[in-house]
Tab-separated table of C-alpha atoms in Angstrom:
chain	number	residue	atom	x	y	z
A	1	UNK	CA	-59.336	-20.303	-0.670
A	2	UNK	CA	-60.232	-23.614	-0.312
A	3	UNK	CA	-59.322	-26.168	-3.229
A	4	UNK	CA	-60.072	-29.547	-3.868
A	5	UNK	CA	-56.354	-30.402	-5.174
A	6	UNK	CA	-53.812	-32.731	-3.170
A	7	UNK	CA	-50.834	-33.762	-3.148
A	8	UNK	CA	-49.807	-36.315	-5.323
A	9	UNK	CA	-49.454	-39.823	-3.517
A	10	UNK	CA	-47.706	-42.927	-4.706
A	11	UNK	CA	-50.036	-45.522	-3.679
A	12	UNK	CA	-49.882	-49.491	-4.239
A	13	UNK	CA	-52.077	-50.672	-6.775
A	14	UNK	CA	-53.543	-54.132	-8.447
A	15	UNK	CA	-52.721	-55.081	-12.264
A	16	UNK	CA	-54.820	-54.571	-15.286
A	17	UNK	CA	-53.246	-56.296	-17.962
A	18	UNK	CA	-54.366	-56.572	-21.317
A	19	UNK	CA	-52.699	-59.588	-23.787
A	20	UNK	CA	-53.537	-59.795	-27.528
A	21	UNK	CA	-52.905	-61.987	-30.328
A	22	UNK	CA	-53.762	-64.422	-32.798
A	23	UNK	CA	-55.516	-68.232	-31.985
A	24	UNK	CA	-52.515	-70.292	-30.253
A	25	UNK	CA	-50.124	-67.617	-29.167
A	26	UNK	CA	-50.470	-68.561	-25.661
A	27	UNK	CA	-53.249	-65.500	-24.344
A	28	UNK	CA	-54.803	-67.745	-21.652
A	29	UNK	CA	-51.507	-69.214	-20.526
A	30	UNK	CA	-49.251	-66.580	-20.295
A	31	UNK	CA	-52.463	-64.652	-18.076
A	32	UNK	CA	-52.797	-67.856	-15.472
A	33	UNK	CA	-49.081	-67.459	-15.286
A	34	UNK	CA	-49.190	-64.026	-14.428
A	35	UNK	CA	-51.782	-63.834	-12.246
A	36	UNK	CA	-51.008	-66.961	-10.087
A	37	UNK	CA	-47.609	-65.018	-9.510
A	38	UNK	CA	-49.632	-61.905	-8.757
A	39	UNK	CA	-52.045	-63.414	-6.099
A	40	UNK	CA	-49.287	-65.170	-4.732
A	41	UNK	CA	-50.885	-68.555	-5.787
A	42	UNK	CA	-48.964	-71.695	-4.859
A	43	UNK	CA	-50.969	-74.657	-5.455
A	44	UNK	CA	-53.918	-76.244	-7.931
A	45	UNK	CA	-55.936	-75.271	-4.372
A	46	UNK	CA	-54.851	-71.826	-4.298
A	47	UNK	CA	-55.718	-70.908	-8.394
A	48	UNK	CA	-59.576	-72.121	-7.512
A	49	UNK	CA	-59.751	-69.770	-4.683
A	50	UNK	CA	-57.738	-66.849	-6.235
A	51	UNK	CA	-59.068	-66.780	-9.568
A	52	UNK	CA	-62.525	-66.244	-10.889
A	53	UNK	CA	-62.516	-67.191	-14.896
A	54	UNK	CA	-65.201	-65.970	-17.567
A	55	UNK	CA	-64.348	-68.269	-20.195
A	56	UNK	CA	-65.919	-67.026	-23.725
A	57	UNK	CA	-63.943	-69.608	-25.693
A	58	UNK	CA	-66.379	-72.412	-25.632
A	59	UNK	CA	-64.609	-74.074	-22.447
A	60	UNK	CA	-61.215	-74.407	-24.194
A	61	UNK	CA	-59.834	-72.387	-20.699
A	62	UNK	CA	-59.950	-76.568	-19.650
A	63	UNK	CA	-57.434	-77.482	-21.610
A	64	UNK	CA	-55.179	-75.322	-19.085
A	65	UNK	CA	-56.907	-76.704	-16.189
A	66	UNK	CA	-55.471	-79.837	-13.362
A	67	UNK	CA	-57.629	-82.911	-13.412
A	68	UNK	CA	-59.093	-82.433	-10.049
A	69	UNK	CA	-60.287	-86.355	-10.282
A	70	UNK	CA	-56.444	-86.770	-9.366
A	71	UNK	CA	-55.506	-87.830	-5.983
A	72	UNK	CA	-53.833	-84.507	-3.743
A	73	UNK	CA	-54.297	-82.830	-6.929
A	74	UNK	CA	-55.170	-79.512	-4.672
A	75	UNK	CA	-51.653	-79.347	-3.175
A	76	UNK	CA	-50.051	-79.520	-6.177
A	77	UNK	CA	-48.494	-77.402	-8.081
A	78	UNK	CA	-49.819	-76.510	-11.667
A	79	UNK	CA	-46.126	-78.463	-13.034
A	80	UNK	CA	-46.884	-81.166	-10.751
A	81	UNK	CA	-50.210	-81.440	-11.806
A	82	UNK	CA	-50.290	-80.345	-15.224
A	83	UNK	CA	-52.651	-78.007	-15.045
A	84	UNK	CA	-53.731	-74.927	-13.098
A	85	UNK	CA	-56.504	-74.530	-10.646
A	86	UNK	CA	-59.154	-71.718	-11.240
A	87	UNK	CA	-62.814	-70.858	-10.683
A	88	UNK	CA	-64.667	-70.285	-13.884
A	89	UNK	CA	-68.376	-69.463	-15.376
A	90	UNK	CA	-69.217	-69.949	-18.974
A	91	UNK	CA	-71.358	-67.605	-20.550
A	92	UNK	CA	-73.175	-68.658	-23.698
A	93	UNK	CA	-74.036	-65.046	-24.930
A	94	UNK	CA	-71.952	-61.734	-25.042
A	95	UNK	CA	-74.257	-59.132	-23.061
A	96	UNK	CA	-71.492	-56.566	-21.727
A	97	UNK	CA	-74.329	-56.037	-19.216
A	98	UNK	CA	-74.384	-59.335	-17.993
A	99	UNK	CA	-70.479	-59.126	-17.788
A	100	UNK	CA	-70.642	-56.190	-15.075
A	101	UNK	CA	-72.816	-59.036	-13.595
A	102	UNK	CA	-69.932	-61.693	-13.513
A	103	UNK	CA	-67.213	-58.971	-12.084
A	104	UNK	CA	-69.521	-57.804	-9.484
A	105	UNK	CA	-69.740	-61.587	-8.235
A	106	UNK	CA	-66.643	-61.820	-8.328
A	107	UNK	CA	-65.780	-59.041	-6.277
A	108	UNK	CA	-68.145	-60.211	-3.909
A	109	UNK	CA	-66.905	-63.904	-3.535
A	110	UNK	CA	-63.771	-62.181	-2.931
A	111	UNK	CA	-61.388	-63.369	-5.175
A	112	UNK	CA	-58.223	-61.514	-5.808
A	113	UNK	CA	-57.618	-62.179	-9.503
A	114	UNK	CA	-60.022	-62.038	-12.626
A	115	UNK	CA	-59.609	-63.232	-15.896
A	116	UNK	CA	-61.837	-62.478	-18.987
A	117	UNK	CA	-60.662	-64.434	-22.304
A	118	UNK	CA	-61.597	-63.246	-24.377
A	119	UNK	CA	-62.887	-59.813	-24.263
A	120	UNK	CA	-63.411	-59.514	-27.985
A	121	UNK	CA	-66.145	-61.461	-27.491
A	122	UNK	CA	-68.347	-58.619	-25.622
A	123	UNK	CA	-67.447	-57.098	-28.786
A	124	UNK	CA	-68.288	-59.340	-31.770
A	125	UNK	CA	-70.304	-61.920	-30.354
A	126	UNK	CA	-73.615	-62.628	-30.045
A	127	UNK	CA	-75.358	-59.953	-27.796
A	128	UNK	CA	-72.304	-58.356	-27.742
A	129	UNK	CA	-71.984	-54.429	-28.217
A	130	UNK	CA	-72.182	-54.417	-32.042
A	131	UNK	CA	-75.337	-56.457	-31.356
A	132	UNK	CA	-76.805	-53.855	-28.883
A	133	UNK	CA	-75.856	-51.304	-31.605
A	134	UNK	CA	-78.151	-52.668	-34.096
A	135	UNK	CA	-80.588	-53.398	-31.877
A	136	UNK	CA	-80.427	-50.011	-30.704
A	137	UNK	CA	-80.609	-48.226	-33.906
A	138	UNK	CA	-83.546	-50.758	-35.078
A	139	UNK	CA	-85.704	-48.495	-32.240
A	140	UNK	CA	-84.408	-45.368	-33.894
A	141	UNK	CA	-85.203	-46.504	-37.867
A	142	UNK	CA	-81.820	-47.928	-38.426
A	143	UNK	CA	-79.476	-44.800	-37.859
A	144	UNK	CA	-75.893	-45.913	-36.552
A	145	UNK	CA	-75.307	-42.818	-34.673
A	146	UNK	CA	-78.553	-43.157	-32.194
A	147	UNK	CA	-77.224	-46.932	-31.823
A	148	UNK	CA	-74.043	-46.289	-30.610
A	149	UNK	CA	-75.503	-43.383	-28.495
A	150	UNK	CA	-78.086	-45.578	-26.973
A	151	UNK	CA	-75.108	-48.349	-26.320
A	152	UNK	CA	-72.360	-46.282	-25.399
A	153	UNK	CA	-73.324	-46.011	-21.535
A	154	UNK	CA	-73.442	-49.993	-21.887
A	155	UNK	CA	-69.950	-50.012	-22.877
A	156	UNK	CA	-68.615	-47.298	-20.247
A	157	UNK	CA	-70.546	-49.797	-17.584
A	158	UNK	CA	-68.305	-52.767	-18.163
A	159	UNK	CA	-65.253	-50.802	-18.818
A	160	UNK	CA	-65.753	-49.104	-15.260
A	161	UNK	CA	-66.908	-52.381	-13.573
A	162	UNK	CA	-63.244	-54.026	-14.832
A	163	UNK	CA	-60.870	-51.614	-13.732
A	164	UNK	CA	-63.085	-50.801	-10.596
A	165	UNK	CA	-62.240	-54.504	-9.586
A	166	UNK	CA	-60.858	-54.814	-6.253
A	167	UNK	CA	-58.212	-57.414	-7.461
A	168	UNK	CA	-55.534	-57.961	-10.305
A	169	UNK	CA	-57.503	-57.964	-13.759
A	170	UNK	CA	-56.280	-59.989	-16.937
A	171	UNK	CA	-58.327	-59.609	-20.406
A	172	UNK	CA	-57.394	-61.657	-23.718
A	173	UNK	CA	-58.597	-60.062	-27.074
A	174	UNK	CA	-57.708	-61.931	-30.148
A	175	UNK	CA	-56.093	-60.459	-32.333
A	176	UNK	CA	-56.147	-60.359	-36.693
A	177	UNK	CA	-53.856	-58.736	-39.763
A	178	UNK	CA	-55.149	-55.699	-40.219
A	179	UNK	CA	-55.217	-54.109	-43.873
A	180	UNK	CA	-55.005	-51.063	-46.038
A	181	UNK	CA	-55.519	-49.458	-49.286
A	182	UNK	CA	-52.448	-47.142	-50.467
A	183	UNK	CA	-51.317	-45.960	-53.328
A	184	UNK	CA	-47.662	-47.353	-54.630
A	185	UNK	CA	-44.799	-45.257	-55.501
A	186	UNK	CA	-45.921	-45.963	-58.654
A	187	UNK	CA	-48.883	-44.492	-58.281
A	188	UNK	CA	-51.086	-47.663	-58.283
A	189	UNK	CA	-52.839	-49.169	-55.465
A	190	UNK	CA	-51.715	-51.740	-53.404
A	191	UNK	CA	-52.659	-53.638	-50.026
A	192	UNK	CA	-50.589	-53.003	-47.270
A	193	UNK	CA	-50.310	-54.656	-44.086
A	194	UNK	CA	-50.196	-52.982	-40.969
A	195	UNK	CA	-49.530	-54.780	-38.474
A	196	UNK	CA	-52.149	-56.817	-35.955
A	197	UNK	CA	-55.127	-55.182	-34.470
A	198	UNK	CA	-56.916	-56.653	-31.044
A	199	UNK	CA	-60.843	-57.232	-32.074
A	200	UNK	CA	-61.904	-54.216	-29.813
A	201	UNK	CA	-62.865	-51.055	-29.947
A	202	UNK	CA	-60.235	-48.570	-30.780
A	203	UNK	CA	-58.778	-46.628	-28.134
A	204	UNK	CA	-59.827	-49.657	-25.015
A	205	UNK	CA	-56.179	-50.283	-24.405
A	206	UNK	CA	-55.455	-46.882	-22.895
A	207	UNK	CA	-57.740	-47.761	-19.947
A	208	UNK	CA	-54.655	-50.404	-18.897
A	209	UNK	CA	-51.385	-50.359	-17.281
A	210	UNK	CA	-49.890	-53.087	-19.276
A	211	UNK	CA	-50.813	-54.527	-23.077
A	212	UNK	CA	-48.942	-56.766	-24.827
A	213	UNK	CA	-49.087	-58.249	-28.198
A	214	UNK	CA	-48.426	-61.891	-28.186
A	215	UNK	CA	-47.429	-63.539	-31.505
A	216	UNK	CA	-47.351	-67.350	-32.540
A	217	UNK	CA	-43.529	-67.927	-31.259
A	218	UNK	CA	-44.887	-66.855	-27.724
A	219	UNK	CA	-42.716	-63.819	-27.844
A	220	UNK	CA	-44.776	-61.033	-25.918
A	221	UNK	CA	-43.989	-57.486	-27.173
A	222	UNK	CA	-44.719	-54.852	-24.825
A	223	UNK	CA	-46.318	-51.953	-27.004
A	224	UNK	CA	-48.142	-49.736	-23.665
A	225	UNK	CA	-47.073	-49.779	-20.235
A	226	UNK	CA	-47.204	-46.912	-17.331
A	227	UNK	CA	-44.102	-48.930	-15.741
A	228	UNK	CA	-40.812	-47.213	-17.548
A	229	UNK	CA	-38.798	-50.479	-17.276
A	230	UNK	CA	-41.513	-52.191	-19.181
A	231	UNK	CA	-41.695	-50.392	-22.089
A	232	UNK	CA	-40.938	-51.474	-25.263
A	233	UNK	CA	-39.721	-55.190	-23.317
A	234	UNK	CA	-39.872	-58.533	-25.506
A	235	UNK	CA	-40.551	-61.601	-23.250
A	236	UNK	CA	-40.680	-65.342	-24.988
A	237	UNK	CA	-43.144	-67.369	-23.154
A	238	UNK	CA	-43.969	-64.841	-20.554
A	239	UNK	CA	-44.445	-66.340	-16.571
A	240	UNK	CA	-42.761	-65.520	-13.448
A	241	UNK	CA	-40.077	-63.097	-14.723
A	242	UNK	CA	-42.502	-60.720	-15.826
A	243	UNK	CA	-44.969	-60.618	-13.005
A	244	UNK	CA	-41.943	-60.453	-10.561
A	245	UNK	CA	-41.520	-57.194	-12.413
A	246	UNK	CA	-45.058	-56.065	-12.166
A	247	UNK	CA	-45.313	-57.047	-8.673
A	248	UNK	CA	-41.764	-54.578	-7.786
A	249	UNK	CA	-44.036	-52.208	-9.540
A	250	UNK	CA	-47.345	-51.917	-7.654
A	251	UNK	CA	-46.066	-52.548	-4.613
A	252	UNK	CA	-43.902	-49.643	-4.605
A	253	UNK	CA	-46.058	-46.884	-2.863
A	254	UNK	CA	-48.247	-46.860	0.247
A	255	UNK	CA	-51.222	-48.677	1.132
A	256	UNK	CA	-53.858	-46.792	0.236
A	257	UNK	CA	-55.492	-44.946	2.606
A	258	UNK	CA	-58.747	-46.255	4.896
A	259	UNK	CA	-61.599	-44.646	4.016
A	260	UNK	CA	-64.522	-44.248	6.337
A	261	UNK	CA	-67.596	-44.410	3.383
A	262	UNK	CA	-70.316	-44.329	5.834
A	263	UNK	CA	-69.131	-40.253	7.235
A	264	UNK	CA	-67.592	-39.440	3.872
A	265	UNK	CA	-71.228	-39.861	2.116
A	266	UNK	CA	-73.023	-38.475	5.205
A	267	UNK	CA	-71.032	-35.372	4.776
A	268	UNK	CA	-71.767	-34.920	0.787
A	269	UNK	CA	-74.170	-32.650	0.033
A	270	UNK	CA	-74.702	-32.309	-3.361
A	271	UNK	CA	-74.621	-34.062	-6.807
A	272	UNK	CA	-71.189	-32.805	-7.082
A	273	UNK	CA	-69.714	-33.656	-4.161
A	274	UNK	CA	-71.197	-37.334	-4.850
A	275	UNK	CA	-69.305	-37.677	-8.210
A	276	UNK	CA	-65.709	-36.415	-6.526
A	277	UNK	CA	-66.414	-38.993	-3.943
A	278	UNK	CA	-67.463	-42.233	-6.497
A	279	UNK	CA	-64.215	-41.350	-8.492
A	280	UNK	CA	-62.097	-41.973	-5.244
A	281	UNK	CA	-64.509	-45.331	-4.779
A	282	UNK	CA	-63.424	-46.133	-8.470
A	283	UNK	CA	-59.651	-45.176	-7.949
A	284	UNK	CA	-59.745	-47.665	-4.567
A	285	UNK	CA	-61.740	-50.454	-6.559
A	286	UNK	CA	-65.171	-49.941	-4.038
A	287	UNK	CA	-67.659	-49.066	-6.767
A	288	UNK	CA	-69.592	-52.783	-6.578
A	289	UNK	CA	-69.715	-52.558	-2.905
A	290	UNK	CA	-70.529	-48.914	-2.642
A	291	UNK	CA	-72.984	-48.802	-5.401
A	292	UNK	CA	-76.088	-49.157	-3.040
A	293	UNK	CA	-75.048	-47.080	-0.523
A	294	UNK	CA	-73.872	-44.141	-2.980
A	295	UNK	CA	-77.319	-44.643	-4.931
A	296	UNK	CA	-79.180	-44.129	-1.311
A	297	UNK	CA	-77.231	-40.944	-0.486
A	298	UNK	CA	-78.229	-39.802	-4.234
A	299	UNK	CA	-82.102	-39.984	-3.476
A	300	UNK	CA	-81.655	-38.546	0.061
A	301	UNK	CA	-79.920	-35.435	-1.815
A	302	UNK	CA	-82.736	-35.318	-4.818
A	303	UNK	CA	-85.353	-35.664	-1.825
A	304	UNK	CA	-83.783	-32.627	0.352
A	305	UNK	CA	-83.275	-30.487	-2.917
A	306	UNK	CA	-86.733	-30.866	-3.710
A	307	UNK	CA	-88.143	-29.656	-0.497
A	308	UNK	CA	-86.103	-27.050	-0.360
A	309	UNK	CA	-87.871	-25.792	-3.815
A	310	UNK	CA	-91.310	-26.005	-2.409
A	311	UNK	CA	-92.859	-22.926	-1.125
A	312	UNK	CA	-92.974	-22.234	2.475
A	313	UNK	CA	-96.088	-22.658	3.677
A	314	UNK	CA	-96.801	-25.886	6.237
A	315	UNK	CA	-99.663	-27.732	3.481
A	316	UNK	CA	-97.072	-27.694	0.437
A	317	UNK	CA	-94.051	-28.557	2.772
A	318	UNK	CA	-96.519	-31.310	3.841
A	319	UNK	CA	-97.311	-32.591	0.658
A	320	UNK	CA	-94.084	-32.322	-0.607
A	321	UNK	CA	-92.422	-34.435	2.426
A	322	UNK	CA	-95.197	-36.826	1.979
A	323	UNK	CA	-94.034	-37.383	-2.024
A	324	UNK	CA	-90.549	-37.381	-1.189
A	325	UNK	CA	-90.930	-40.034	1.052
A	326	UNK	CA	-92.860	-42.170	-1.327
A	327	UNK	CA	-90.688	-41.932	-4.082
């Protein structure tokens, strides 16, 4: 009987790293730091061409960059220059749509490394999902529910389009006390404080390998990690140590394996066998590059299933060619 399950493989992988915490704990930083160890960056030089930037925080990711006015400045390193060297874009509003847009030209310019800080704001911030909820429950006379159904396939976009990046990935969130209501021993109620929560949707940090919580002494606290020897870990001012550690981590499987896309989607013949193949694209990071090509093969299998529907004489196989061909 043939099955479609395999042998597990331990494969080499790229970082996604999530960091969290309140303004001035060191988010943007601690994830240069990491990810110019990661890429294997050396030099001011290096950081522009490894790292593509979406900076949310109203350019304050410049505080962290070299002054490339400065003489040699590109052969420097970030110590000797004081300052790191990264390519960044702005973005003035929050669509998570137009953030799939950003990662996919990323992927494309080929950069190894991305950096979003700070993610929250796809969340909170103008045109950013709670936005698109309200908008989307305006069509639907105000209910919630039909918002967030409407907006959910939004949010599942951008979430796919970050950990489908061919590179390392590092996302900020900030971070604030969260509260409750309980009752006291005494039987009267009382505010309790439970700990920091990342300004996110609940549940996002499962979709990472790594999430720490960073707090204002610049002590990172590991509190999720799919690397055993991370777990649980307290770093203060997190850098080299840490992505040394990381590094040991991904790079201990094999390469993955070559895939040739072109006969793999050839041979699929069905919806099915399209969705098994775009999870293996999404497990190898090839979903921006592949998109076109697996949206071609999708239309060529919706054409041949609907001629196959038609009746069998030669006028409605005609017709129904002709159609297929102009849709």
């Amino acid at each position: 009987m043939k099955t479609r399950f395999m042998p597990a493989t331990r494969t080499k992988a790229k970082a996604r790293i999530a960091l969290a915490g309140p303004s001035g704990a060191g988010k943007t930083l601690t994830g240069l730091k990491l990810l110019y160890a990661l890429t294997g960056a050396v030099t001011v030089a290096d950081g522009m061409q490894r790292i593509a930037f979406i900076d949310t925080e109203r350019d304050s990711a410049d505080k962290y960059a070299a002054n490339l006015g400065l003489p040699g400045v590109g052969e420097m390193t970030p110590d000797e220059a004081g300052g790191y060297g990264f390519a960044k874009v702005s973005p003035v509003k929050y669509d998570p749509r137009q953030l799939v847009e950003f990662i996919d030209e990323a992927a494309d310019g080929g950069f190894p490394a991305l950096m979003v800080d700070s993610l929250s704001h796809y969340w909170f911030g103008p045109g950013g999902m709670l936005e698109l909820v309200d908008q989307f429950a305006r069509l639907h006379g105000g209910r919630s529910m039909d918002g967030w159904r409407d907006a959910r396939p939004v949010e599942r976009a951008y979430i796919e389009a970050l950990m489908a990046f061919p590179g390392h990935v590092v996302v900020c969130m900030r971070s604030k006390q969260r509260y409750e209501l309980v009752e006291g021993s005494d039987g009267r109620s009382k505010v309790a404080k439970l700990g920091m929560q990342p300004d996110q949707r609940d549940g996002l940090e499962f979709e990472f390998d790594l999430v720490g919580d960073i707090d204002m002494e610049h002590y990172l606290r590991v509190t999720k990690s799919r690397c055993d020897g991370l777990a649980d870990r307290v770093f203060h001012k997190p850098g080299y140590e840490l992505a040394g550690e990381i590094t040991d981590w991904l790079e201990n499987g094999e390469p993955p394996r070559e895939v040739d896309w072109d006969k793999a989607l050839a041979a699929a013949s069905s919806r099915e066998d399209l969705a098994i193949l775009w999870q293996r694209a999404q497990r190898l990071g090839k979903t921006q590059r592949m998109r076109s090509a697996f949206n071609a093969r999708g239309a060529e299998i919706a054409a041949a299933r609907s001629l196959e529907t038609v009746p069998l004489d030669s006028s409605s196989a005609d017709e129904a060619r002709v159609q297929a061909g102009a849709a």
